[in-house]
């Protein structure tokens, strides 16, 4: 059986996050990412995501599936509301539908 872990984004190697965000297929789903995702942008991204946790008590998780970084997502504050973001590497699209809702996200919105 597959093992799914939820960890803070800060626990993921920046190069893995950059690789995900620069994936051509992923990029088509992220219209705000126009010119690629650099190390500087990654560090700003990680700082912003940590700030969400510090200020709101919630934010995105990194998803590890069978030891491999699969992507990130979760609730994020957006204009006074909680917005759900999900960015997965295409290799994990459709994998075990619904796995995110059950272990971590649902208790936060109940």
N, CA, C and O atoms as a DFTB+ gen file, in Angstrom:
440 C
 N C O
     1  1       0.836      -1.182       0.000
     2  2       0.000       0.000       0.000
     3  2       0.880       1.244       0.000
     4  3       1.946       1.260       0.615
     5  1       0.436       2.268      -0.681
     6  2       1.193       3.508      -0.804
     7  2       1.222       4.267       0.514
     8  3       0.275       4.214       1.298
     9  1       2.312       4.968       0.742
    10  2       2.449       5.781       1.939
    11  2       2.371       7.254       1.541
    12  3       3.110       7.708       0.667
    13  1       1.481       7.988       2.183
    14  2       1.308       9.413       1.921
    15  2       1.699      10.177       3.177
    16  3       1.244       9.866       4.278
    17  1       2.542      11.174       2.996
    18  2       2.952      12.007       4.117
    19  2       2.638      13.468       3.795
    20  3       2.721      13.895       2.644
    21  1       2.280      14.220       4.824
    22  2       2.071      15.651       4.721
    23  2       3.161      16.319       5.553
    24  3       3.253      16.074       6.755
    25  1       3.984      17.157       4.934
    26  2       5.048      17.850       5.645
    27  2       4.996      19.327       5.262
    28  3       4.391      19.702       4.258
    29  1       5.631      20.148       6.072
    30  2       5.697      21.561       5.731
    31  2       6.584      21.757       4.508
    32  3       7.561      21.034       4.311
    33  1       6.235      22.730       3.703
    34  2       7.003      22.999       2.484
    35  2       8.478      23.255       2.773
    36  3       9.332      22.956       1.939
    37  1       8.781      23.799       3.935
    38  2      10.170      24.090       4.290
    39  2      11.014      22.818       4.403
    40  3      12.243      22.891       4.409
    41  1      10.369      21.663       4.492
    42  2      11.086      20.395       4.590
    43  2      11.466      19.820       3.223
    44  3      12.145      18.796       3.136
    45  1      11.022      20.490       2.167
    46  2      11.283      20.025       0.800
    47  2      12.479      20.775       0.226
    48  3      12.609      21.984       0.420
    49  1      13.338      20.073      -0.468
    50  2      14.476      20.692      -1.130
    51  2      13.973      21.706      -2.154
    52  3      13.094      21.399      -2.959
    53  1      14.529      22.903      -2.118
    54  2      14.094      23.959      -3.038
    55  2      14.174      23.528      -4.497
    56  3      13.324      23.899      -5.307
    57  1      15.190      22.748      -4.829
    58  2      15.347      22.298      -6.222
    59  2      14.157      21.445      -6.660
    60  3      13.761      21.496      -7.825
    61  1      13.582      20.665      -5.746
    62  2      12.414      19.851      -6.082
    63  2      11.183      20.724      -6.311
    64  3      10.379      20.446      -7.200
    65  1      11.038      21.774      -5.514
    66  2       9.910      22.697      -5.700
    67  2      10.068      23.428      -7.032
    68  3       9.101      23.576      -7.780
    69  1      11.276      23.881      -7.324
    70  2      11.536      24.583      -8.582
    71  2      11.252      23.672      -9.767
    72  3      10.646      24.097     -10.750
    73  1      11.683      22.434      -9.677
    74  2      11.439      21.469     -10.759
    75  2       9.938      21.283     -10.990
    76  3       9.487      21.250     -12.135
    77  1       9.164      21.162      -9.908
    78  2       7.717      21.023     -10.034
    79  2       7.112      22.256     -10.693
    80  3       6.343      22.143     -11.647
    81  1       7.460      23.428     -10.183
    82  2       6.851      24.665     -10.657
    83  2       7.252      24.989     -12.100
    84  3       6.522      25.686     -12.805
    85  1       8.402      24.488     -12.537
    86  2       8.842      24.709     -13.912
    87  2       8.425      23.599     -14.867
    88  3       8.739      23.655     -16.056
    89  1       7.722      22.594     -14.359
    90  2       7.216      21.541     -15.232
    91  2       6.267      22.172     -16.249
    92  3       5.366      22.923     -15.874
    93  1       6.463      21.876     -17.518
    94  2       5.682      22.506     -18.589
    95  2       4.173      22.294     -18.423
    96  3       3.390      23.218     -18.639
    97  1       3.776      21.108     -18.049
    98  2       2.349      20.806     -17.894
    99  2       1.782      21.533     -16.676
   100  3       0.680      22.078     -16.732
   101  1       2.525      21.539     -15.594
   102  2       2.093      22.262     -14.387
   103  2       1.968      23.748     -14.704
   104  3       1.007      24.400     -14.294
   105  1       2.945      24.279     -15.438
   106  2       2.948      25.693     -15.787
   107  2       1.694      26.133     -16.526
   108  3       1.253      27.273     -16.382
   109  1       1.122      25.239     -17.310
   110  2      -0.114      25.572     -18.030
   111  2      -1.287      25.767     -17.078
   112  3      -2.275      26.412     -17.429
   113  1      -1.182      25.214     -15.880
   114  2      -2.245      25.339     -14.876
   115  2      -2.019      26.534     -13.949
   116  3      -2.881      26.869     -13.138
   117  1      -0.865      27.166     -14.073
   118  2      -0.505      28.289     -13.206
   119  2      -0.272      29.540     -14.053
   120  3       0.873      29.857     -14.376
   121  1      -1.325      30.245     -14.413
   122  2      -1.186      31.384     -15.330
   123  2      -0.324      32.524     -14.786
   124  3       0.186      33.325     -15.570
   125  1      -0.150      32.618     -13.477
   126  2       0.678      33.694     -12.921
   127  2       2.173      33.404     -13.052
   128  3       3.003      34.298     -12.886
   129  1       2.506      32.160     -13.349
   130  2       3.905      31.784     -13.554
   131  2       4.225      31.914     -15.035
   132  3       4.026      30.974     -15.805
   133  1       4.715      33.064     -15.426
   134  2       4.899      33.327     -16.845
   135  2       6.309      32.999     -17.334
   136  3       6.480      32.370     -18.378
   137  1       7.301      33.425     -16.584
   138  2       8.682      33.294     -17.048
   139  2       9.495      32.272     -16.262
   140  3      10.710      32.420     -16.127
   141  1       8.851      31.258     -15.755
   142  2       9.563      30.253     -14.989
   143  2       9.631      30.604     -13.517
   144  3       9.133      31.643     -13.084
   145  1      10.250      29.727     -12.763
   146  2      10.300      29.820     -11.304
   147  2      11.748      29.650     -10.880
   148  3      12.311      28.562     -11.005
   149  1      12.350      30.712     -10.382
   150  2      13.774      30.726     -10.039
   151  2      13.996      30.393      -8.560
   152  3      13.042      30.248      -7.796
   153  1      15.253      30.277      -8.174
   154  2      15.593      30.044      -6.770
   155  2      15.122      31.219      -5.919
   156  3      14.565      31.012      -4.841
   157  1      15.335      32.442      -6.386
   158  2      14.871      33.612      -5.632
   159  2      13.358      33.586      -5.446
   160  3      12.861      33.881      -4.359
   161  1      12.626      33.236      -6.498
   162  2      11.170      33.140      -6.398
   163  2      10.768      32.029      -5.440
   164  3       9.795      32.160      -4.698
   165  1      11.513      30.947      -5.458
   166  2      11.216      29.826      -4.560
   167  2      11.383      30.247      -3.105
   168  3      10.549      29.921      -2.260
   169  1      12.451      30.963      -2.817
   170  2      12.687      31.411      -1.442
   171  2      11.601      32.386      -0.993
   172  3      11.160      32.335       0.155
   173  1      11.168      33.274      -1.889
   174  2      10.057      34.188      -1.585
   175  2       8.765      33.404      -1.368
   176  3       7.994      33.704      -0.456
   177  1       8.537      32.409      -2.201
   178  2       7.370      31.541      -2.110
   179  2       7.330      30.837      -0.747
   180  3       6.297      30.825      -0.078
   181  1       8.454      30.256      -0.350
   182  2       8.519      29.545       0.926
   183  2       8.297      30.498       2.106
   184  3       7.637      30.140       3.082
   185  1       8.841      31.690       2.011
   186  2       8.629      32.693       3.064
   187  2       7.159      33.066       3.161
   188  3       6.611      33.167       4.258
   189  1       6.521      33.270       2.016
   190  2       5.098      33.646       1.994
   191  2       4.216      32.527       2.548
   192  3       3.262      32.793       3.278
   193  1       4.530      31.287       2.206
   194  2       3.720      30.160       2.693
   195  2       3.902      29.975       4.201
   196  3       2.941      29.656       4.901
   197  1       5.118      30.171       4.708
   198  2       5.348      30.088       6.156
   199  2       4.595      31.203       6.875
   200  3       4.040      30.988       7.952
   201  1       4.576      32.382       6.283
   202  2       3.864      33.522       6.875
   203  2       2.374      33.212       7.019
   204  3       1.746      33.623       7.995
   205  1       1.811      32.491       6.056
   206  2       0.404      32.091       6.157
   207  2       0.173      31.280       7.426
   208  3      -0.767      31.536       8.178
   209  1       1.038      30.304       7.651
   210  2       0.929      29.467       8.851
   211  2       1.078      30.312      10.111
   212  3       0.319      30.149      11.066
   213  1       2.056      31.213      10.114
   214  2       2.321      32.037      11.289
   215  2       1.151      32.975      11.605
   216  3       0.794      33.156      12.769
   217  1       0.560      33.566      10.569
   218  2      -0.487      34.561      10.773
   219  2      -1.891      33.980      10.886
   220  3      -2.739      34.537      11.583
   221  1      -2.142      32.864      10.206
   222  2      -3.508      32.340      10.131
   223  2      -3.681      30.964      10.771
   224  3      -4.803      30.526      11.023
   225  1      -2.565      30.290      11.030
   226  2      -2.654      28.967      11.624
   227  2      -2.962      27.870      10.614
   228  3      -3.191      26.722      10.995
   229  1      -2.968      28.211       9.348
   230  2      -3.149      27.219       8.286
   231  2      -2.408      27.693       7.043
   232  3      -2.040      28.861       6.913
   233  1      -2.205      26.753       6.144
   234  2      -1.496      27.039       4.902
   235  2      -1.287      25.745       4.145
   236  3      -1.827      24.706       4.527
   237  1      -0.515      25.794       3.084
   238  2      -0.320      24.599       2.263
   239  2       0.665      23.606       2.880
   240  3       1.566      23.974       3.633
   241  1       0.463      22.353       2.536
   242  2       1.333      21.242       2.898
   243  2       2.105      20.789       1.665
   244  3       1.686      21.040       0.535
   245  1       3.210      20.135       1.882
   246  2       3.884      19.394       0.815
   247  2       3.416      17.952       0.927
   248  3       3.234      17.436       2.029
   249  1       3.222      17.303      -0.218
   250  2       2.758      15.922      -0.254
   251  2       3.907      15.015      -0.690
   252  3       4.532      15.231      -1.728
   253  1       4.164      14.015       0.112
   254  2       5.184      13.006      -0.193
   255  2       4.444      11.693      -0.404
   256  3       3.721      11.233       0.480
   257  1       4.622      11.097      -1.562
   258  2       3.980       9.818      -1.860
   259  2       5.078       8.792      -2.139
   260  3       5.885       8.942      -3.057
   261  1       5.077       7.758      -1.323
   262  2       6.114       6.713      -1.425
   263  2       7.518       7.314      -1.454
   264  3       8.377       6.887      -2.226
   265  1       7.731       8.316      -0.594
   266  2       9.045       8.923      -0.467
   267  2       9.382       9.971      -1.499
   268  3      10.479      10.529      -1.462
   269  1       8.485      10.261      -2.418
   270  2       8.753      11.207      -3.504
   271  2       7.877      12.445      -3.360
   272  3       6.679      12.336      -3.100
   273  1       8.473      13.620      -3.530
   274  2       7.720      14.869      -3.489
   275  2       6.746      14.889      -4.661
   276  3       7.151      14.870      -5.823
   277  1       5.451      14.926      -4.334
   278  2       4.412      14.873      -5.366
   279  2       3.824      16.238      -5.676
   280  3       3.282      16.443      -6.762
   281  1       3.921      17.172      -4.743
   282  2       3.364      18.499      -4.959
   283  2       3.004      19.155      -3.643
   284  3       3.462      18.747      -2.576
   285  1       2.186      20.165      -3.741
   286  2       1.793      20.902      -2.542
   287  2       0.363      21.396      -2.698
   288  3      -0.164      21.487      -3.807
   289  1      -0.251      21.713      -1.567
   290  2      -1.598      22.264      -1.613
   291  2      -2.195      22.365      -0.225
   292  3      -1.625      21.900       0.762
   293  1      -3.344      22.978      -0.184
   294  2      -4.063      23.150       1.067
   295  2      -4.809      24.458       1.079
   296  3      -4.915      25.149       0.066
   297  1      -5.321      24.783       2.243
   298  2      -6.050      26.032       2.401
   299  2      -5.074      27.190       2.533
   300  3      -4.053      27.096       3.214
   301  1      -5.421      28.296       1.855
   302  2      -4.610      29.508       1.904
   303  2      -5.542      30.705       2.051
   304  3      -6.608      30.731       1.436
   305  1      -5.159      31.699       2.856
   306  2      -5.992      32.892       2.963
   307  2      -5.977      33.670       1.645
   308  3      -4.924      33.874       1.042
   309  1      -7.147      34.094       1.216
   310  2      -7.282      34.828      -0.051
   311  2      -8.425      35.817       0.112
   312  3      -9.590      35.421       0.138
   313  1      -8.104      37.089       0.222
   314  2      -9.099      38.159       0.340
   315  2     -10.109      37.879       1.453
   316  3     -11.316      38.004       1.250
   317  1      -9.605      37.503       2.625
   318  2     -10.452      37.285       3.784
   319  2     -11.149      35.939       3.837
   320  3     -11.918      35.682       4.763
   321  1     -10.902      35.087       2.878
   322  2     -11.515      33.751       2.852
   323  2     -10.419      32.700       2.708
   324  3      -9.265      33.022       2.426
   325  1     -10.793      31.452       2.903
   326  2      -9.854      30.347       2.710
   327  2     -10.037      29.797       1.298
   328  3     -11.137      29.404       0.910
   329  1      -8.958      29.775       0.547
   330  2      -8.948      29.278      -0.823
   331  2      -8.189      27.954      -0.830
   332  3      -7.201      27.804      -0.110
   333  1      -8.639      26.997      -1.632
   334  2      -7.956      25.705      -1.713
   335  2      -7.055      25.692      -2.940
   336  3      -7.513      25.887      -4.066
   337  1      -5.782      25.462      -2.709
   338  2      -4.803      25.372      -3.795
   339  2      -4.280      23.944      -3.875
   340  3      -4.153      23.266      -2.856
   341  1      -3.980      23.492      -5.079
   342  2      -3.432      22.160      -5.280
   343  2      -2.527      22.175      -6.508
   344  3      -2.973      22.471      -7.617
   345  1      -1.266      21.856      -6.302
   346  2      -0.298      21.779      -7.391
   347  2       0.404      20.433      -7.272
   348  3       1.212      20.221      -6.368
   349  1       0.092      19.532      -8.186
   350  2       0.688      18.192      -8.185
   351  2       1.478      17.967      -9.464
   352  3       1.109      18.449     -10.535
   353  1       2.554      17.237      -9.336
   354  2       3.285      16.819     -10.536
   355  2       2.347      15.933     -11.361
   356  3       1.617      15.127     -10.783
   357  1       2.343      16.055     -12.676
   358  2       1.449      15.247     -13.516
   359  2       1.557      13.738     -13.286
   360  3       0.594      13.010     -13.529
   361  1       2.700      13.267     -12.826
   362  2       2.828      11.834     -12.541
   363  2       1.862      11.375     -11.457
   364  3       1.587      10.182     -11.330
   365  1       1.346      12.327     -10.671
   366  2       0.461      11.990      -9.561
   367  2      -0.985      12.414      -9.808
   368  3      -1.835      12.230      -8.937
   369  1      -1.272      12.968     -10.958
   370  2      -2.648      13.354     -11.262
   371  2      -3.527      12.118     -11.283
   372  3      -3.198      11.121     -11.926
   373  1      -4.642      12.186     -10.581
   374  2      -5.580      11.076     -10.535
   375  2      -5.201       9.978      -9.559
   376  3      -5.938       9.003      -9.413
   377  1      -4.066      10.116      -8.889
   378  2      -3.605       9.085      -7.965
   379  2      -4.489       9.078      -6.735
   380  3      -4.625      10.098      -6.059
   381  1      -5.093       7.933      -6.438
   382  2      -5.900       7.761      -5.229
   383  2      -6.786       8.974      -4.956
   384  3      -6.596       9.681      -3.966
   385  1      -7.731       9.202      -5.817
   386  2      -8.621      10.360      -5.713
   387  2      -9.131      10.551      -4.288
   388  3      -9.557       9.603      -3.630
   389  1      -9.079      11.785      -3.835
   390  2      -9.591      12.135      -2.527
   391  2      -8.601      11.989      -1.390
   392  3      -8.970      12.216      -0.237
   393  1      -7.357      11.620      -1.665
   394  2      -6.425      11.383      -0.564
   395  2      -6.143      12.643       0.242
   396  3      -5.819      12.540       1.425
   397  1      -6.252      13.797      -0.338
   398  2      -5.917      15.034       0.369
   399  2      -6.990      15.401       1.381
   400  3      -6.673      15.840       2.486
   401  1      -8.224      15.231       1.027
   402  2      -9.308      15.671       1.902
   403  2      -9.320      14.903       3.216
   404  3      -9.550      15.495       4.270
   405  1      -9.083      13.628       3.175
   406  2      -9.252      12.805       4.372
   407  2      -8.303      13.114       5.525
   408  3      -8.781      13.408       6.621
   409  1      -6.987      13.065       5.340
   410  2      -6.137      13.115       6.520
   411  2      -5.889      14.489       7.144
   412  3      -5.786      14.574       8.368
   413  1      -5.790      15.547       6.377
   414  2      -5.334      16.816       6.955
   415  2      -6.305      17.970       6.731
   416  3      -6.526      18.768       7.642
   417  1      -6.870      18.071       5.576
   418  2      -7.637      19.273       5.233
   419  2      -9.003      19.273       5.879
   420  3      -9.415      20.301       6.417
   421  1      -9.713      18.182       5.848
   422  2     -11.070      18.145       6.362
   423  2     -11.176      18.618       7.795
   424  3     -12.077      19.405       8.085
   425  1     -10.315      18.194       8.722
   426  2     -10.466      18.672      10.100
   427  2     -10.337      20.197      10.211
   428  3     -10.890      20.795      11.134
   429  1      -9.626      20.818       9.299
   430  2      -9.437      22.263       9.352
   431  2     -10.692      23.016       8.928
   432  3     -10.887      24.158       9.346
   433  1     -11.546      22.408       8.109
   434  2     -12.717      23.126       7.620
   435  2     -14.010      22.700       8.285
   436  3     -15.064      23.262       7.989
   437  1     -13.960      21.727       9.171
   438  2     -15.160      21.295       9.871
   439  2     -15.493      22.225      11.008
   440  3     -16.480      22.012      11.712
